[in-house]
PDB file of C-alpha atoms in Angstrom:
ATOM      1  CA  UNK A   1      -5.693   8.287   4.018  1.00 71.00           C
ATOM      2  CA  UNK A   2      -7.928   5.136   2.164  1.00 68.00           C
ATOM      3  CA  UNK A   3      -5.137   4.286  -0.439  1.00 67.00           C
ATOM      4  CA  UNK A   4      -7.655   4.747  -2.685  1.00 67.00           C
ATOM      5  CA  UNK A   5      -7.324   4.965  -6.997  1.00 72.00           C
ATOM      6  CA  UNK A   6     -10.085   5.289  -9.362  1.00 73.00           C
ATOM      7  CA  UNK A   7      -8.921   2.582 -11.582  1.00 76.00           C
ATOM      8  CA  UNK A   8      -9.484   0.086  -8.604  1.00 77.00           C
ATOM      9  CA  UNK A   9     -12.810  -0.239 -10.557  1.00 77.00           C
ATOM     10  CA  UNK A  10     -11.402  -1.931 -13.991  1.00 82.00           C
ATOM     11  CA  UNK A  11      -9.497  -5.082 -12.397  1.00 85.00           C
ATOM     12  CA  UNK A  12     -11.021  -7.928 -13.799  1.00 90.00           C
ATOM     13  CA  UNK A  13     -10.597 -10.269 -10.029  1.00 91.00           C
ATOM     14  CA  UNK A  14     -12.496  -7.116  -7.889  1.00 86.00           C
ATOM     15  CA  UNK A  15     -14.894  -6.405 -10.576  1.00 88.00           C
ATOM     16  CA  UNK A  16     -16.253 -10.195 -10.182  1.00 91.00           C
ATOM     17  CA  UNK A  17     -15.854  -9.765  -6.848  1.00 90.00           C
ATOM     18  CA  UNK A  18     -18.588  -6.905  -6.303  1.00 88.00           C
ATOM     19  CA  UNK A  19     -21.165  -8.837  -8.275  1.00 91.00           C
ATOM     20  CA  UNK A  20     -19.978 -11.685  -5.550  1.00 93.00           C
ATOM     21  CA  UNK A  21     -20.985  -9.508  -2.622  1.00 94.00           C
ATOM     22  CA  UNK A  22     -23.091  -6.776  -4.033  1.00 91.00           C
ATOM     23  CA  UNK A  23     -20.420  -3.723  -4.316  1.00 87.00           C
ATOM     24  CA  UNK A  24     -21.421  -2.102  -0.862  1.00 90.00           C
ATOM     25  CA  UNK A  25     -19.989  -5.236   1.236  1.00 92.00           C
ATOM     26  CA  UNK A  26     -16.745  -4.841  -1.632  1.00 88.00           C
ATOM     27  CA  UNK A  27     -16.969  -1.327  -0.421  1.00 85.00           C
ATOM     28  CA  UNK A  28     -17.676  -1.696   3.298  1.00 90.00           C
ATOM     29  CA  UNK A  29     -14.530  -4.298   3.643  1.00 87.00           C
ATOM     30  CA  UNK A  30     -12.003  -2.388   1.397  1.00 85.00           C
ATOM     31  CA  UNK A  31     -12.516   1.068   4.030  1.00 85.00           C
ATOM     32  CA  UNK A  32     -11.932  -0.910   6.789  1.00 87.00           C
ATOM     33  CA  UNK A  33      -8.163  -0.961   4.845  1.00 84.00           C
ATOM     34  CA  UNK A  34      -8.375   3.146   5.800  1.00 84.00           C
ATOM     35  CA  UNK A  35      -6.539   4.297   8.432  1.00 84.00           C
ATOM     36  CA  UNK A  36      -8.184   6.535  11.323  1.00 87.00           C
ATOM     37  CA  UNK A  37      -6.917   9.103  12.042  1.00 91.00           C
ATOM     38  CA  UNK A  38      -8.737  10.824  15.536  1.00 92.00           C
ATOM     39  CA  UNK A  39      -9.326  13.900  13.819  1.00 90.00           C
ATOM     40  CA  UNK A  40     -11.350  15.355  16.765  1.00 92.00           C
ATOM     41  CA  UNK A  41      -8.577  15.498  19.469  1.00 95.00           C
ATOM     42  CA  UNK A  42      -6.018  16.735  16.638  1.00 94.00           C
ATOM     43  CA  UNK A  43      -4.396  19.483  17.307  1.00 94.00           C
ATOM     44  CA  UNK A  44      -3.545  22.137  14.758  1.00 91.00           C
ATOM     45  CA  UNK A  45       0.252  21.770  15.312  1.00 93.00           C
ATOM     46  CA  UNK A  46      -0.199  18.142  14.633  1.00 95.00           C
ATOM     47  CA  UNK A  47      -2.506  18.511  11.706  1.00 92.00           C
ATOM     48  CA  UNK A  48       0.477  20.927   9.917  1.00 91.00           C
ATOM     49  CA  UNK A  49       2.504  18.226  10.339  1.00 93.00           C
ATOM     50  CA  UNK A  50       0.727  15.546   9.165  1.00 94.00           C
ATOM     51  CA  UNK A  51      -0.411  18.039   5.889  1.00 90.00           C
ATOM     52  CA  UNK A  52       3.026  18.039   5.490  1.00 90.00           C
ATOM     53  CA  UNK A  53       4.525  14.343   6.006  1.00 92.00           C
ATOM     54  CA  UNK A  54       1.255  13.138   3.757  1.00 89.00           C
ATOM     55  CA  UNK A  55       2.472  16.044   0.760  1.00 88.00           C
ATOM     56  CA  UNK A  56       6.271  14.946   1.816  1.00 89.00           C
ATOM     57  CA  UNK A  57       5.291  11.254   1.390  1.00 88.00           C
ATOM     58  CA  UNK A  58       3.238  12.370  -2.276  1.00 85.00           C
ATOM     59  CA  UNK A  59       6.056  14.080  -3.469  1.00 86.00           C
ATOM     60  CA  UNK A  60       8.843  11.490  -2.689  1.00 87.00           C
ATOM     61  CA  UNK A  61       7.255   8.563  -3.917  1.00 84.00           C
ATOM     62  CA  UNK A  62       6.364  10.059  -7.220  1.00 81.00           C
ATOM     63  CA  UNK A  63      10.351  10.240  -7.675  1.00 81.00           C
ATOM     64  CA  UNK A  64      10.993   7.030  -8.092  1.00 81.00           C
ATOM     65  CA  UNK A  65       7.644   5.971  -9.210  1.00 78.00           C
ATOM     66  CA  UNK A  66       6.588   5.855 -13.088  1.00 75.00           C
ATOM     67  CA  UNK A  67       3.383   4.795 -12.091  1.00 70.00           C
ATOM     68  CA  UNK A  68       1.073   1.960 -11.287  1.00 70.00           C
ATOM     69  CA  UNK A  69       0.840  -1.236 -13.238  1.00 67.00           C
ATOM     70  CA  UNK A  70      -1.970   0.551 -15.480  1.00 67.00           C
ATOM     71  CA  UNK A  71       0.377   2.160 -17.370  1.00 65.00           C
ATOM     72  CA  UNK A  72       3.089   5.762 -16.819  1.00 65.00           C
ATOM     73  CA  UNK A  73       1.918   8.370 -15.132  1.00 68.00           C
ATOM     74  CA  UNK A  74       3.835  11.876 -14.294  1.00 68.00           C
ATOM     75  CA  UNK A  75       4.734  12.620 -11.172  1.00 66.00           C
ATOM     76  CA  UNK A  76       2.418  15.519 -10.323  1.00 72.00           C
ATOM     77  CA  UNK A  77       3.883  16.510  -6.784  1.00 73.00           C
ATOM     78  CA  UNK A  78       6.920  17.930  -6.173  1.00 73.00           C
ATOM     79  CA  UNK A  79       8.991  21.074  -5.320  1.00 77.00           C
ATOM     80  CA  UNK A  80       9.108  23.513  -2.348  1.00 81.00           C
ATOM     81  CA  UNK A  81       5.864  23.142  -0.459  1.00 84.00           C
ATOM     82  CA  UNK A  82       3.763  25.708   0.584  1.00 87.00           C
ATOM     83  CA  UNK A  83       0.741  25.306   3.934  1.00 88.00           C
ATOM     84  CA  UNK A  84      -1.486  28.132   4.554  1.00 88.00           C
ATOM     85  CA  UNK A  85      -4.097  27.415   8.072  1.00 90.00           C
ATOM     86  CA  UNK A  86      -7.880  28.274   7.509  1.00 88.00           C
ATOM     87  CA  UNK A  87      -8.964  28.593  10.336  1.00 85.00           C
ATOM     88  CA  UNK A  88     -13.281  29.536  11.639  1.00 84.00           C
ATOM     89  CA  UNK A  89     -12.405  33.144  13.969  1.00 84.00           C
ATOM     90  CA  UNK A  90     -10.415  34.198  11.169  1.00 81.00           C
ATOM     91  CA  UNK A  91     -11.227  35.620   7.893  1.00 79.00           C
ATOM     92  CA  UNK A  92      -8.690  34.635   5.911  1.00 77.00           C
ATOM     93  CA  UNK A  93      -5.920  32.261   6.031  1.00 82.00           C
ATOM     94  CA  UNK A  94      -2.081  32.967   7.585  1.00 84.00           C
ATOM     95  CA  UNK A  95       0.487  31.100   5.577  1.00 85.00           C
ATOM     96  CA  UNK A  96       2.486  28.492   8.143  1.00 84.00           C
ATOM     97  CA  UNK A  97       5.490  27.430   5.821  1.00 80.00           C
ATOM     98  CA  UNK A  98       5.165  29.605   1.928  1.00 81.00           C
ATOM     99  CA  UNK A  99       8.305  30.068  -0.717  1.00 79.00           C
ATOM    100  CA  UNK A 100       9.010  33.210  -1.909  1.00 77.00           C
ATOM    101  CA  UNK A 101       8.491  34.055  -5.644  1.00 70.00           C
ATOM    102  CA  UNK A 102      10.516  35.377  -8.151  1.00 68.00           C
ATOM    103  CA  UNK A 103      11.400  35.502 -12.227  1.00 66.00           C
ATOM    104  CA  UNK A 104      14.167  32.909 -13.581  1.00 65.00           C
ATOM    105  CA  UNK A 105      16.231  34.138 -15.678  1.00 54.00           C
ATOM    106  CA  UNK A 106      14.301  33.205 -19.069  1.00 53.00           C
ATOM    107  CA  UNK A 107      11.142  34.526 -17.519  1.00 53.00           C
ATOM    108  CA  UNK A 108      12.568  38.314 -16.963  1.00 52.00           C
ATOM    109  CA  UNK A 109      14.466  38.362 -20.236  1.00 51.00           C
ATOM    110  CA  UNK A 110       9.737  37.397 -21.965  1.00 52.00           C
ATOM    111  CA  UNK A 111       8.880  40.477 -19.634  1.00 51.00           C
TER     112      UNK A 111
END
């Protein structure tokens, strides 16, 4: 949502700017770049769609990327997506989308 990378603190010009204007001011101004999402009015259906969108977008971007200017990163997202819902009025969670788990042929031989 914020597009934040914790490595932002090692960028020399931003570190210098933070020292000049103050870390709090810099953080407050960077926070203005955050997408405004009306969480309080979001329906459960829309929340599920947003979660799926964010996961799919991250996975798609990582499939084309080898990282940032800070060095290569291994993709950490991909494959089928499971989505569960946790509601305060229900105990536990319920699956909205779930892949079937199965053993591959190689794993069956090991067992």
